């Protein structure tokens, strides 16, 4: 007899399979998702999170705090080409003065030379 938890948890996963399935179903035209594909996607997500968090922790300034901050994560994402696809999700925080300077530089047009 099947367990009532089947499809929502797995003894070998840490992420809830039901949440991964929800994310997969949110993609445009996902079609049917087999249990095997769902399990592979769940394990892949866990491995990805473990890798990025380990890298961020190793690069973080542990002298200030033993916890990973948003700034640690954003810096690691923006410095590593592998995580470039996450850049819009986790941009580096800047203060108002820095934002104003960045905006001013983006509005400058190079002088035309003929």
Short mmCIF file of C-alpha atoms in Angstrom, two decimals:
data_model
loop_
_atom_site.label_atom_id
_atom_site.label_comp_id
_atom_site.label_asym_id
_atom_site.label_seq_id
_atom_site.Cartn_x
_atom_site.Cartn_y
_atom_site.Cartn_z
CA UNK A 1 0.00 0.00 0.00
CA UNK A 2 1.29 3.48 -0.86
CA UNK A 3 2.25 5.86 1.89
CA UNK A 4 0.11 8.97 2.36
CA UNK A 5 3.31 11.02 2.04
CA UNK A 6 4.13 9.66 -1.40
CA UNK A 7 4.80 12.51 -3.81
CA UNK A 8 5.34 15.09 -1.07
CA UNK A 9 8.40 13.84 0.79
CA UNK A 10 11.23 11.38 0.29
CA UNK A 11 13.49 10.00 2.99
CA UNK A 12 16.54 10.91 0.89
CA UNK A 13 15.62 14.55 0.21
CA UNK A 14 15.72 17.63 2.38
CA UNK A 15 13.54 19.85 0.20
CA UNK A 16 9.81 19.14 0.12
CA UNK A 17 9.10 17.40 -3.17
CA UNK A 18 5.67 19.05 -3.31
CA UNK A 19 7.31 22.50 -3.39
CA UNK A 20 9.68 21.47 -6.18
CA UNK A 21 6.73 20.08 -8.13
CA UNK A 22 4.86 23.37 -7.63
CA UNK A 23 7.87 25.27 -9.02
CA UNK A 24 8.18 22.91 -11.97
CA UNK A 25 4.45 23.26 -12.73
CA UNK A 26 4.81 27.07 -12.72
CA UNK A 27 6.95 26.90 -15.89
CA UNK A 28 5.15 27.64 -19.15
CA UNK A 29 3.61 24.44 -20.58
CA UNK A 30 5.30 22.02 -18.17
CA UNK A 31 3.31 18.97 -19.23
CA UNK A 32 3.27 15.89 -17.06
CA UNK A 33 6.08 15.43 -14.56
CA UNK A 34 7.06 11.87 -13.71
CA UNK A 35 7.97 10.92 -10.16
CA UNK A 36 11.49 10.07 -11.31
CA UNK A 37 11.94 13.48 -12.95
CA UNK A 38 10.59 15.16 -9.83
CA UNK A 39 13.02 13.28 -7.61
CA UNK A 40 15.97 14.14 -9.88
CA UNK A 41 14.94 17.81 -9.94
CA UNK A 42 14.66 17.84 -6.14
CA UNK A 43 18.11 16.30 -5.67
CA UNK A 44 19.55 18.68 -8.28
CA UNK A 45 18.10 21.69 -6.46
CA UNK A 46 19.56 20.46 -3.17
CA UNK A 47 22.99 19.98 -4.76
CA UNK A 48 22.86 23.44 -6.35
CA UNK A 49 21.92 25.09 -3.05
CA UNK A 50 24.63 23.19 -1.19
CA UNK A 51 27.25 24.26 -3.75
CA UNK A 52 26.35 27.95 -3.84
CA UNK A 53 25.95 28.26 -0.07
CA UNK A 54 29.27 26.50 0.55
CA UNK A 55 31.02 28.87 -1.87
CA UNK A 56 29.36 31.92 -0.33
CA UNK A 57 30.25 30.82 3.20
CA UNK A 58 33.89 30.22 2.25
CA UNK A 59 34.13 33.73 0.75
CA UNK A 60 32.14 35.51 3.48
CA UNK A 61 33.76 37.69 6.09
CA UNK A 62 33.54 35.30 9.03
CA UNK A 63 35.25 37.79 11.34
CA UNK A 64 32.10 39.96 11.32
CA UNK A 65 29.52 37.20 11.64
CA UNK A 66 29.19 33.47 11.32
CA UNK A 67 26.03 33.78 9.28
CA UNK A 68 25.66 34.35 5.57
CA UNK A 69 24.18 37.73 4.73
CA UNK A 70 22.31 38.95 1.67
CA UNK A 71 25.37 41.01 0.73
CA UNK A 72 27.60 37.89 0.91
CA UNK A 73 25.25 36.01 -1.40
CA UNK A 74 24.78 38.91 -3.82
CA UNK A 75 28.54 39.54 -4.00
CA UNK A 76 29.27 35.90 -4.76
CA UNK A 77 26.56 35.75 -7.43
CA UNK A 78 27.77 38.94 -9.10
CA UNK A 79 31.46 37.90 -9.02
CA UNK A 80 30.98 34.41 -10.44
CA UNK A 81 29.96 33.96 -14.10
CA UNK A 82 28.43 30.58 -13.29
CA UNK A 83 25.70 32.35 -11.29
CA UNK A 84 25.23 35.22 -13.75
CA UNK A 85 21.64 34.11 -14.39
CA UNK A 86 20.84 35.02 -10.75
CA UNK A 87 22.19 38.57 -11.02
CA UNK A 88 18.78 40.18 -11.46
CA UNK A 89 17.37 38.25 -8.53
CA UNK A 90 20.15 39.18 -6.10
CA UNK A 91 21.68 42.52 -7.11
CA UNK A 92 24.31 44.13 -4.93
CA UNK A 93 22.84 46.66 -2.54
CA UNK A 94 24.06 50.23 -2.97
CA UNK A 95 23.36 53.34 -0.95
CA UNK A 96 21.57 56.35 -2.43
CA UNK A 97 24.77 58.26 -3.27
CA UNK A 98 26.24 55.26 -5.10
CA UNK A 99 22.96 54.70 -6.95
CA UNK A 100 22.91 58.34 -8.06
CA UNK A 101 26.51 58.07 -9.34
CA UNK A 102 25.75 54.84 -11.20
CA UNK A 103 22.67 56.39 -12.76
CA UNK A 104 24.61 59.52 -13.80
CA UNK A 105 27.31 57.36 -15.45
CA UNK A 106 24.67 55.37 -17.31
CA UNK A 107 23.17 58.59 -18.71
CA UNK A 108 26.48 59.90 -20.03
CA UNK A 109 26.90 59.55 -23.78
CA UNK A 110 30.37 59.28 -25.25
CA UNK A 111 31.36 62.25 -27.36
CA UNK A 112 30.92 61.69 -31.05
CA UNK A 113 34.15 61.86 -33.05
CA UNK A 114 34.09 62.52 -36.78
#
